[in-house]
């Protein structure tokens, strides 16, 4: 348990991806089986799905910790698991030999995995007694669900790839057929066994991804070589159906089947591997992304959810049909097979992403130019002759997002970055002007730049500028600070940032009642007086009107 | 009770804790005629007093940090020697906090009060260990007075720092450490653990570090960052004020491992806020068990808490049957810890 606790603890303060990878590779190389397998599970899918942590801790604290001191400490620390780990009193018998050996990670798993709910408290108490402070913290984080240490499942798998020399896609392909503690996987990774067999269970096949189209791509672009589709504003999914087993994978290979039971049912009994877009759709109309967000990351789906936010899959590729792997075929042939398959099977809650006909670059430009008006995110361009290649191969698939919206906003707060950016104020919160309902009676406060108006935040961005620009903004922030809260500085409202974003929508995230999708700093307007920045009303006008959503209906192909 | 009435001759005022018959303030928050100073940290040792009584080391530290003329008159009192001021016996005994730090033992009319200043109980090779004194009233600090604070042994934290230096031989290790006490303790612990390369300091840390060396604390080869070519700092151990770690000053180091040596690093929220990669739990203040044990050891009936998390300490001591109260003195900080 100590090695794993040290790994988790160190990961929380290691900012760089490279640093995290090194730590993970070191751990997976040196930790024994089955500990490392359980650690892998903890970092990817979580170890214990439903332990009554809160209730068990309450029971334990009653007998072990003074309630007043606990309340004062919890207030100060701000995190229950951490507070308990830090103040857990040494057990009455202090000789380590009598307390029992420090439990290994696999012992922890064994003692908790099948514990009845009423037994969780005493088991936890015994484990806490036998661990040091770091171990106690790690244990409580584990029991509390996925430990948030900045490691994605993908990064953990990348570490396995690095440790073994296998491609990460080879690991992803078999991942969902494996189970903790992944002993067969580690045998293979360490060269001591064969590659585990997926055994006919539905598994994830790494996706083919598109590049954003760039200027130089157009010079070799020939209209007759490409198919066009609308770019849908949902999430990419892979549907793997093998008889009674149906899985829905996200683009990173996370199994999200549990959140979308109606889609699972729609594909029961089929033998197929499909690529498509998961959407929320009502009566054939695609709902805004925000509606889909309500369905994501939910372990339990209520009947109400299913009714109010119905899921739908828009299919655009067929990878495996029955037992036939089509990935070597051209997109043209796969498309024909997809249409034929769909015509024959007609699964509910699904349709096919239509091809958008075009003959010339000009026609394509016109379609793209209308994208925002028609409520479409943009276009996908797929080379007719391309096989299905996992990863992001160059020159095959392109995404051409609709032109960004922009707003002139005023910098309000700047926060220090992390890692290499830790001495730079690099994360910016910006706002737009709102007219004050009741202008201040006392005249304008000194330094009031735009009397009768206040700034309300609309978003936060930390990209889009060059290193040289970062240095300049950093200097501006330091020279115009009005208040400092830890790593955050409030600045005088003097600097106008032209912010580019894909969409703006109603949200309680910011005081303005608006939030942006994919905001980034487009230009720094040193020249622009702050009172000429945009207003909240202007920002609101950029929201997509519900009426425009009718256009989200799939344009007809025939 | 033995402690009854002590607050008639020793009591808090807006300027600080005042001993009336001696007409002296202990660590006053503003300039007074006569001050007794427990140690050289800036929230305890301020300029402008008429006369200052302190250990020889504290006097030397004040002269270096505040200037020779910072107070009207410096009086260096040898540790353990009883002085008589206005009928009050005054004695300084080691507090174990930093070089020169002392508790102030005050006796008047058969009653004894001990003002701890800041202190710790764990070993520190750069200063004399805390000496518990039996007393009627014990005036204690409470910087880390919550049961969540149980400091790691400092040597094992420095061992983690040295391990990181070995693992990242190309990256400078930038350790934020308070300039008086913490900095020299970390250096000395690194030396004791066998680290024998030159150690580099931010300019703000140079003078006090030299003072430590002049007081016979061996710190090995010390160099100023300012005198060193950036290329020579790859993989170096560098100590600087905590604020410099994320300041523009740090940009001369291409890809540093940032660290912070402080008792606050016990709390992950504080670690996140500091943004450092390598938090080191090294404190010059007593942790929770040390605070409780020390109070009990002095056998004081009445405990006065000067600054810090006084609510938890007062609660715990009251629960254990002692008299305890918060003085709520102004002017003390949670230190650049």
PDB file of N, CA and C in Angstrom, chain A residues 6 9-10 12-15 23 26 66-69 72-73 76-77 82-83 85-90 133-134 136-137 416 419-420 422-425 471 474-475 478-479 486-487, chain B residues 146-150 152 157 160 167 171 245-248 250-251 254-255 258 264 266-279 288 309 311-313 315-316 319 334:
ATOM      1  N   UNK A   6       2.398   6.444  -2.136  1.00  0.00           N
ATOM      2  CA  UNK A   6       3.426   7.412  -2.542  1.00  0.00           C
ATOM      3  C   UNK A   6       3.213   7.822  -3.998  1.00  0.00           C
ATOM      4  N   UNK A   9       0.229  10.224  -4.142  1.00  0.00           N
ATOM      5  CA  UNK A   9       0.591  11.494  -3.524  1.00  0.00           C
ATOM      6  C   UNK A   9       1.510  12.295  -4.451  1.00  0.00           C
ATOM      7  N   UNK A  10       2.483  11.622  -5.025  1.00  0.00           N
ATOM      8  CA  UNK A  10       3.423  12.323  -5.901  1.00  0.00           C
ATOM      9  C   UNK A  10       2.729  12.786  -7.176  1.00  0.00           C
ATOM     10  N   UNK A  12      -0.237  13.849  -7.477  1.00  0.00           N
ATOM     11  CA  UNK A  12      -1.046  15.053  -7.263  1.00  0.00           C
ATOM     12  C   UNK A  12      -0.229  16.329  -7.420  1.00  0.00           C
ATOM     13  N   UNK A  13       1.085  16.247  -7.206  1.00  0.00           N
ATOM     14  CA  UNK A  13       1.884  17.472  -7.307  1.00  0.00           C
ATOM     15  C   UNK A  13       2.790  17.479  -8.532  1.00  0.00           C
ATOM     16  N   UNK A  14       2.640  16.478  -9.405  1.00  0.00           N
ATOM     17  CA  UNK A  14       3.474  16.448 -10.607  1.00  0.00           C
ATOM     18  C   UNK A  14       2.667  17.023 -11.764  1.00  0.00           C
ATOM     19  N   UNK A  15       3.039  18.202 -12.244  1.00  0.00           N
ATOM     20  CA  UNK A  15       2.188  18.848 -13.241  1.00  0.00           C
ATOM     21  C   UNK A  15       2.336  18.268 -14.647  1.00  0.00           C
ATOM     22  N   UNK A  23       6.527   8.403 -13.450  1.00  0.00           N
ATOM     23  CA  UNK A  23       6.120   7.837 -12.153  1.00  0.00           C
ATOM     24  C   UNK A  23       5.313   6.560 -12.343  1.00  0.00           C
ATOM     25  N   UNK A  26       7.528   3.675 -13.647  1.00  0.00           N
ATOM     26  CA  UNK A  26       8.341   3.169 -12.531  1.00  0.00           C
ATOM     27  C   UNK A  26       7.514   2.276 -11.619  1.00  0.00           C
ATOM     28  N   UNK A  66     -12.465  13.460  18.720  1.00  0.00           N
ATOM     29  CA  UNK A  66     -13.304  14.457  19.386  1.00  0.00           C
ATOM     30  C   UNK A  66     -14.065  15.267  18.347  1.00  0.00           C
ATOM     31  N   UNK A  67     -15.387  15.419  18.517  1.00  0.00           N
ATOM     32  CA  UNK A  67     -16.178  16.066  17.460  1.00  0.00           C
ATOM     33  C   UNK A  67     -15.826  17.549  17.250  1.00  0.00           C
ATOM     34  N   UNK A  68     -15.485  18.263  18.321  1.00  0.00           N
ATOM     35  CA  UNK A  68     -15.145  19.681  18.166  1.00  0.00           C
ATOM     36  C   UNK A  68     -13.828  19.821  17.401  1.00  0.00           C
ATOM     37  N   UNK A  69     -12.842  19.039  17.813  1.00  0.00           N
ATOM     38  CA  UNK A  69     -11.550  19.111  17.128  1.00  0.00           C
ATOM     39  C   UNK A  69     -11.687  18.658  15.678  1.00  0.00           C
ATOM     40  N   UNK A  72     -13.264  21.604  13.717  1.00  0.00           N
ATOM     41  CA  UNK A  72     -12.279  22.668  13.481  1.00  0.00           C
ATOM     42  C   UNK A  72     -11.276  22.246  12.397  1.00  0.00           C
ATOM     43  N   UNK A  73     -10.866  20.994  12.472  1.00  0.00           N
ATOM     44  CA  UNK A  73      -9.869  20.501  11.522  1.00  0.00           C
ATOM     45  C   UNK A  73     -10.450  20.388  10.115  1.00  0.00           C
ATOM     46  N   UNK A  76     -10.659  23.598   8.470  1.00  0.00           N
ATOM     47  CA  UNK A  76      -9.365  24.120   8.047  1.00  0.00           C
ATOM     48  C   UNK A  76      -8.861  23.395   6.808  1.00  0.00           C
ATOM     49  N   UNK A  77      -9.001  22.075   6.795  1.00  0.00           N
ATOM     50  CA  UNK A  77      -8.420  21.265   5.717  1.00  0.00           C
ATOM     51  C   UNK A  77      -9.299  21.299   4.467  1.00  0.00           C
ATOM     52  N   UNK A  82      -9.020  13.690   3.724  1.00  0.00           N
ATOM     53  CA  UNK A  82      -7.707  14.177   4.141  1.00  0.00           C
ATOM     54  C   UNK A  82      -7.679  14.479   5.636  1.00  0.00           C
ATOM     55  N   UNK A  83      -8.759  15.093   6.128  1.00  0.00           N
ATOM     56  CA  UNK A  83      -8.820  15.411   7.555  1.00  0.00           C
ATOM     57  C   UNK A  83      -8.711  14.140   8.387  1.00  0.00           C
ATOM     58  N   UNK A  85      -7.486  11.240   7.496  1.00  0.00           N
ATOM     59  CA  UNK A  85      -6.161  10.638   7.343  1.00  0.00           C
ATOM     60  C   UNK A  85      -5.149  11.343   8.242  1.00  0.00           C
ATOM     61  N   UNK A  86      -5.242  12.662   8.310  1.00  0.00           N
ATOM     62  CA  UNK A  86      -4.244  13.428   9.063  1.00  0.00           C
ATOM     63  C   UNK A  86      -4.430  13.283  10.572  1.00  0.00           C
ATOM     64  N   UNK A  87      -5.673  13.293  11.044  1.00  0.00           N
ATOM     65  CA  UNK A  87      -5.855  13.329  12.497  1.00  0.00           C
ATOM     66  C   UNK A  87      -6.171  11.978  13.110  1.00  0.00           C
ATOM     67  N   UNK A  88      -6.201  10.929  12.274  1.00  0.00           N
ATOM     68  CA  UNK A  88      -6.500   9.599  12.796  1.00  0.00           C
ATOM     69  C   UNK A  88      -5.535   9.280  13.941  1.00  0.00           C
ATOM     70  N   UNK A  89      -6.063   8.976  15.138  1.00  0.00           N
ATOM     71  CA  UNK A  89      -5.156   8.791  16.274  1.00  0.00           C
ATOM     72  C   UNK A  89      -4.436   7.449  16.205  1.00  0.00           C
ATOM     73  N   UNK A  90      -3.220   7.455  16.712  1.00  0.00           N
ATOM     74  CA  UNK A  90      -2.476   6.197  16.768  1.00  0.00           C
ATOM     75  C   UNK A  90      -3.259   5.226  17.633  1.00  0.00           C
ATOM     76  N   UNK A 133       0.216   8.049   7.532  1.00  0.00           N
ATOM     77  CA  UNK A 133      -0.689   9.111   7.117  1.00  0.00           C
ATOM     78  C   UNK A 133      -0.931   9.093   5.594  1.00  0.00           C
ATOM     79  N   UNK A 134       0.109   8.850   4.823  1.00  0.00           N
ATOM     80  CA  UNK A 134      -0.041   8.836   3.376  1.00  0.00           C
ATOM     81  C   UNK A 134      -0.913   7.651   2.951  1.00  0.00           C
ATOM     82  N   UNK A 136      -3.177   6.180   4.788  1.00  0.00           N
ATOM     83  CA  UNK A 136      -4.569   6.434   5.187  1.00  0.00           C
ATOM     84  C   UNK A 136      -5.267   7.319   4.160  1.00  0.00           C
ATOM     85  N   UNK A 137      -4.552   8.351   3.714  1.00  0.00           N
ATOM     86  CA  UNK A 137      -5.132   9.255   2.709  1.00  0.00           C
ATOM     87  C   UNK A 137      -5.459   8.490   1.429  1.00  0.00           C
ATOM     88  N   UNK A 416      -2.085  32.220 -11.767  1.00  0.00           N
ATOM     89  CA  UNK A 416      -0.799  31.623 -12.133  1.00  0.00           C
ATOM     90  C   UNK A 416      -1.023  30.242 -12.702  1.00  0.00           C
ATOM     91  N   UNK A 419       3.359  24.083 -13.406  1.00  0.00           N
ATOM     92  CA  UNK A 419       4.502  23.529 -14.120  1.00  0.00           C
ATOM     93  C   UNK A 419       5.361  24.630 -14.691  1.00  0.00           C
ATOM     94  N   UNK A 420       5.633  24.556 -15.983  1.00  0.00           N
ATOM     95  CA  UNK A 420       6.513  25.539 -16.602  1.00  0.00           C
ATOM     96  C   UNK A 420       5.929  26.941 -16.580  1.00  0.00           C
ATOM     97  N   UNK A 422       4.419  28.236 -13.962  1.00  0.00           N
ATOM     98  CA  UNK A 422       4.060  28.604 -12.587  1.00  0.00           C
ATOM     99  C   UNK A 422       4.521  30.000 -12.202  1.00  0.00           C
ATOM    100  N   UNK A 423       5.415  30.614 -12.947  1.00  0.00           N
ATOM    101  CA  UNK A 423       5.777  31.992 -12.612  1.00  0.00           C
ATOM    102  C   UNK A 423       5.041  32.976 -13.518  1.00  0.00           C
ATOM    103  N   UNK A 424       4.099  32.477 -14.315  1.00  0.00           N
ATOM    104  CA  UNK A 424       3.357  33.334 -15.241  1.00  0.00           C
ATOM    105  C   UNK A 424       1.867  33.355 -14.895  1.00  0.00           C
ATOM    106  N   UNK A 425       1.286  34.531 -15.009  1.00  0.00           N
ATOM    107  CA  UNK A 425      -0.160  34.617 -14.910  1.00  0.00           C
ATOM    108  C   UNK A 425      -0.711  34.267 -16.284  1.00  0.00           C
ATOM    109  N   UNK A 471       4.228  36.800 -21.951  1.00  0.00           N
ATOM    110  CA  UNK A 471       5.134  37.632 -21.170  1.00  0.00           C
ATOM    111  C   UNK A 471       4.565  39.048 -21.013  1.00  0.00           C
ATOM    112  N   UNK A 474       1.507  38.940 -18.734  1.00  0.00           N
ATOM    113  CA  UNK A 474       2.004  38.720 -17.376  1.00  0.00           C
ATOM    114  C   UNK A 474       2.473  40.048 -16.767  1.00  0.00           C
ATOM    115  N   UNK A 475       3.187  40.818 -17.556  1.00  0.00           N
ATOM    116  CA  UNK A 475       3.686  42.101 -17.069  1.00  0.00           C
ATOM    117  C   UNK A 475       2.500  43.031 -16.778  1.00  0.00           C
ATOM    118  N   UNK A 478       0.868  42.031 -13.462  1.00  0.00           N
ATOM    119  CA  UNK A 478       1.641  42.420 -12.278  1.00  0.00           C
ATOM    120  C   UNK A 478       1.584  43.928 -12.035  1.00  0.00           C
ATOM    121  N   UNK A 479       1.513  44.687 -13.105  1.00  0.00           N
ATOM    122  CA  UNK A 479       1.520  46.143 -12.951  1.00  0.00           C
ATOM    123  C   UNK A 479       0.135  46.722 -12.696  1.00  0.00           C
ATOM    124  N   UNK A 486      -4.327  34.415  -3.008  1.00  0.00           N
ATOM    125  CA  UNK A 486      -3.510  33.252  -3.320  1.00  0.00           C
ATOM    126  C   UNK A 486      -2.935  33.401  -4.709  1.00  0.00           C
ATOM    127  N   UNK A 487      -3.145  32.408  -5.571  1.00  0.00           N
ATOM    128  CA  UNK A 487      -2.548  32.462  -6.906  1.00  0.00           C
ATOM    129  C   UNK A 487      -3.322  33.326  -7.909  1.00  0.00           C
TER     130      UNK A 487
ATOM    131  N   UNK B 146      -3.718  22.244  15.534  1.00  0.00           N
ATOM    132  CA  UNK B 146      -4.864  21.434  15.135  1.00  0.00           C
ATOM    133  C   UNK B 146      -4.358  19.993  15.080  1.00  0.00           C
ATOM    134  N   UNK B 147      -5.223  19.045  15.436  1.00  0.00           N
ATOM    135  CA  UNK B 147      -4.731  17.657  15.456  1.00  0.00           C
ATOM    136  C   UNK B 147      -4.298  17.136  14.086  1.00  0.00           C
ATOM    137  N   UNK B 148      -4.595  17.869  13.023  1.00  0.00           N
ATOM    138  CA  UNK B 148      -4.121  17.408  11.709  1.00  0.00           C
ATOM    139  C   UNK B 148      -2.630  17.670  11.521  1.00  0.00           C
ATOM    140  N   UNK B 149      -2.061  18.499  12.386  1.00  0.00           N
ATOM    141  CA  UNK B 149      -0.641  18.806  12.227  1.00  0.00           C
ATOM    142  C   UNK B 149       0.214  17.886  13.071  1.00  0.00           C
ATOM    143  N   UNK B 150       0.833  16.935  12.402  1.00  0.00           N
ATOM    144  CA  UNK B 150       1.852  16.101  13.024  1.00  0.00           C
ATOM    145  C   UNK B 150       2.991  16.070  12.012  1.00  0.00           C
ATOM    146  N   UNK B 152       6.307  15.526   9.881  1.00  0.00           N
ATOM    147  CA  UNK B 152       7.208  14.407   9.577  1.00  0.00           C
ATOM    148  C   UNK B 152       8.573  14.719  10.192  1.00  0.00           C
ATOM    149  N   UNK B 157      12.169  14.223   5.324  1.00  0.00           N
ATOM    150  CA  UNK B 157      11.711  15.115   4.260  1.00  0.00           C
ATOM    151  C   UNK B 157      12.886  15.578   3.408  1.00  0.00           C
ATOM    152  N   UNK B 160      13.835  13.042   0.992  1.00  0.00           N
ATOM    153  CA  UNK B 160      13.013  13.051  -0.227  1.00  0.00           C
ATOM    154  C   UNK B 160      13.527  14.081  -1.216  1.00  0.00           C
ATOM    155  N   UNK B 167      17.229  11.873  -8.875  1.00  0.00           N
ATOM    156  CA  UNK B 167      16.393  11.409  -9.978  1.00  0.00           C
ATOM    157  C   UNK B 167      16.322  12.408 -11.116  1.00  0.00           C
ATOM    158  N   UNK B 171      17.746  19.055 -13.468  1.00  0.00           N
ATOM    159  CA  UNK B 171      16.790  20.103 -13.084  1.00  0.00           C
ATOM    160  C   UNK B 171      17.210  20.744 -11.763  1.00  0.00           C
ATOM    161  N   UNK B 245       9.772  31.501  -5.622  1.00  0.00           N
ATOM    162  CA  UNK B 245       9.606  30.272  -6.402  1.00  0.00           C
ATOM    163  C   UNK B 245       8.708  30.521  -7.610  1.00  0.00           C
ATOM    164  N   UNK B 246       7.662  31.318  -7.410  1.00  0.00           N
ATOM    165  CA  UNK B 246       6.765  31.571  -8.536  1.00  0.00           C
ATOM    166  C   UNK B 246       6.918  33.007  -9.031  1.00  0.00           C
ATOM    167  N   UNK B 247       8.007  33.628  -8.668  1.00  0.00           N
ATOM    168  CA  UNK B 247       8.238  34.995  -9.101  1.00  0.00           C
ATOM    169  C   UNK B 247       9.088  34.983 -10.372  1.00  0.00           C
ATOM    170  N   UNK B 248       9.170  36.160 -11.003  1.00  0.00           N
ATOM    171  CA  UNK B 248       9.942  36.250 -12.236  1.00  0.00           C
ATOM    172  C   UNK B 248      11.394  35.830 -12.049  1.00  0.00           C
ATOM    173  N   UNK B 250      12.508  33.325 -10.748  1.00  0.00           N
ATOM    174  CA  UNK B 250      12.719  31.888 -10.978  1.00  0.00           C
ATOM    175  C   UNK B 250      12.866  31.538 -12.446  1.00  0.00           C
ATOM    176  N   UNK B 251      12.609  32.493 -13.342  1.00  0.00           N
ATOM    177  CA  UNK B 251      12.646  32.152 -14.768  1.00  0.00           C
ATOM    178  C   UNK B 251      14.051  31.896 -15.282  1.00  0.00           C
ATOM    179  N   UNK B 254      15.792  26.874 -16.157  1.00  0.00           N
ATOM    180  CA  UNK B 254      14.999  26.442 -17.300  1.00  0.00           C
ATOM    181  C   UNK B 254      13.816  25.538 -16.946  1.00  0.00           C
ATOM    182  N   UNK B 255      14.033  24.508 -16.174  1.00  0.00           N
ATOM    183  CA  UNK B 255      12.930  23.567 -15.898  1.00  0.00           C
ATOM    184  C   UNK B 255      13.082  23.091 -14.460  1.00  0.00           C
ATOM    185  N   UNK B 258      10.124  22.629  -8.295  1.00  0.00           N
ATOM    186  CA  UNK B 258       9.864  23.614  -7.251  1.00  0.00           C
ATOM    187  C   UNK B 258       9.455  22.901  -5.964  1.00  0.00           C
ATOM    188  N   UNK B 264       3.025  23.959   6.638  1.00  0.00           N
ATOM    189  CA  UNK B 264       1.746  24.038   5.926  1.00  0.00           C
ATOM    190  C   UNK B 264       1.648  22.988   4.827  1.00  0.00           C
ATOM    191  N   UNK B 266       1.724  20.058   4.981  1.00  0.00           N
ATOM    192  CA  UNK B 266       0.954  18.913   5.430  1.00  0.00           C
ATOM    193  C   UNK B 266      -0.432  18.897   4.782  1.00  0.00           C
ATOM    194  N   UNK B 267      -0.925  20.088   4.399  1.00  0.00           N
ATOM    195  CA  UNK B 267      -2.303  20.224   3.912  1.00  0.00           C
ATOM    196  C   UNK B 267      -2.305  20.346   2.393  1.00  0.00           C
ATOM    197  N   UNK B 268      -3.014  19.431   1.727  1.00  0.00           N
ATOM    198  CA  UNK B 268      -2.950  19.402   0.263  1.00  0.00           C
ATOM    199  C   UNK B 268      -3.494  20.677  -0.380  1.00  0.00           C
ATOM    200  N   UNK B 269      -4.483  21.266   0.259  1.00  0.00           N
ATOM    201  CA  UNK B 269      -5.025  22.526  -0.277  1.00  0.00           C
ATOM    202  C   UNK B 269      -3.943  23.596  -0.330  1.00  0.00           C
ATOM    203  N   UNK B 270      -3.108  23.628   0.713  1.00  0.00           N
ATOM    204  CA  UNK B 270      -2.025  24.608   0.739  1.00  0.00           C
ATOM    205  C   UNK B 270      -0.958  24.257  -0.298  1.00  0.00           C
ATOM    206  N   UNK B 271      -0.754  22.977  -0.499  1.00  0.00           N
ATOM    207  CA  UNK B 271       0.213  22.547  -1.511  1.00  0.00           C
ATOM    208  C   UNK B 271      -0.264  22.997  -2.888  1.00  0.00           C
ATOM    209  N   UNK B 272      -1.549  22.753  -3.161  1.00  0.00           N
ATOM    210  CA  UNK B 272      -2.108  23.161  -4.453  1.00  0.00           C
ATOM    211  C   UNK B 272      -1.960  24.657  -4.645  1.00  0.00           C
ATOM    212  N   UNK B 273      -2.286  25.397  -3.584  1.00  0.00           N
ATOM    213  CA  UNK B 273      -2.224  26.842  -3.679  1.00  0.00           C
ATOM    214  C   UNK B 273      -0.802  27.322  -3.957  1.00  0.00           C
ATOM    215  N   UNK B 274       0.162  26.649  -3.345  1.00  0.00           N
ATOM    216  CA  UNK B 274       1.550  27.069  -3.545  1.00  0.00           C
ATOM    217  C   UNK B 274       2.033  26.665  -4.932  1.00  0.00           C
ATOM    218  N   UNK B 275       1.389  25.668  -5.515  1.00  0.00           N
ATOM    219  CA  UNK B 275       1.732  25.241  -6.863  1.00  0.00           C
ATOM    220  C   UNK B 275       3.068  24.523  -6.980  1.00  0.00           C
ATOM    221  N   UNK B 276       3.660  24.103  -5.875  1.00  0.00           N
ATOM    222  CA  UNK B 276       4.967  23.462  -5.983  1.00  0.00           C
ATOM    223  C   UNK B 276       4.840  21.977  -6.288  1.00  0.00           C
ATOM    224  N   UNK B 277       5.913  21.454  -6.823  1.00  0.00           N
ATOM    225  CA  UNK B 277       5.933  20.059  -7.230  1.00  0.00           C
ATOM    226  C   UNK B 277       6.347  19.164  -6.055  1.00  0.00           C
ATOM    227  N   UNK B 278       7.186  19.685  -5.189  1.00  0.00           N
ATOM    228  CA  UNK B 278       7.744  18.871  -4.109  1.00  0.00           C
ATOM    229  C   UNK B 278       7.486  19.544  -2.763  1.00  0.00           C
ATOM    230  N   UNK B 279       6.359  19.230  -2.143  1.00  0.00           N
ATOM    231  CA  UNK B 279       6.092  19.826  -0.832  1.00  0.00           C
ATOM    232  C   UNK B 279       6.903  19.116   0.247  1.00  0.00           C
ATOM    233  N   UNK B 288       0.938  19.530  16.871  1.00  0.00           N
ATOM    234  CA  UNK B 288      -0.134  19.356  17.869  1.00  0.00           C
ATOM    235  C   UNK B 288       0.329  18.532  19.078  1.00  0.00           C
ATOM    236  N   UNK B 309      -3.864  28.952  15.816  1.00  0.00           N
ATOM    237  CA  UNK B 309      -5.195  28.363  15.916  1.00  0.00           C
ATOM    238  C   UNK B 309      -5.534  28.167  17.385  1.00  0.00           C
ATOM    239  N   UNK B 311      -8.280  28.526  19.106  1.00  0.00           N
ATOM    240  CA  UNK B 311      -9.544  27.901  19.530  1.00  0.00           C
ATOM    241  C   UNK B 311      -9.386  26.412  19.830  1.00  0.00           C
ATOM    242  N   UNK B 312      -8.673  25.698  18.949  1.00  0.00           N
ATOM    243  CA  UNK B 312      -8.522  24.258  19.143  1.00  0.00           C
ATOM    244  C   UNK B 312      -7.672  23.969  20.380  1.00  0.00           C
ATOM    245  N   UNK B 313      -6.601  24.727  20.557  1.00  0.00           N
ATOM    246  CA  UNK B 313      -5.711  24.467  21.695  1.00  0.00           C
ATOM    247  C   UNK B 313      -6.412  24.789  23.014  1.00  0.00           C
ATOM    248  N   UNK B 315      -9.572  24.760  23.572  1.00  0.00           N
ATOM    249  CA  UNK B 315     -10.587  23.722  23.764  1.00  0.00           C
ATOM    250  C   UNK B 315      -9.960  22.456  24.354  1.00  0.00           C
ATOM    251  N   UNK B 316      -8.860  22.014  23.735  1.00  0.00           N
ATOM    252  CA  UNK B 316      -8.263  20.751  24.151  1.00  0.00           C
ATOM    253  C   UNK B 316      -7.710  20.836  25.582  1.00  0.00           C
ATOM    254  N   UNK B 319     -10.521  20.860  28.025  1.00  0.00           N
ATOM    255  CA  UNK B 319     -11.053  19.502  28.108  1.00  0.00           C
ATOM    256  C   UNK B 319     -10.205  18.651  29.057  1.00  0.00           C
ATOM    257  N   UNK B 334       1.393  34.029  10.444  1.00  0.00           N
ATOM    258  CA  UNK B 334       1.663  32.610  10.308  1.00  0.00           C
ATOM    259  C   UNK B 334       3.019  32.423   9.655  1.00  0.00           C
TER     260      UNK B 334
END
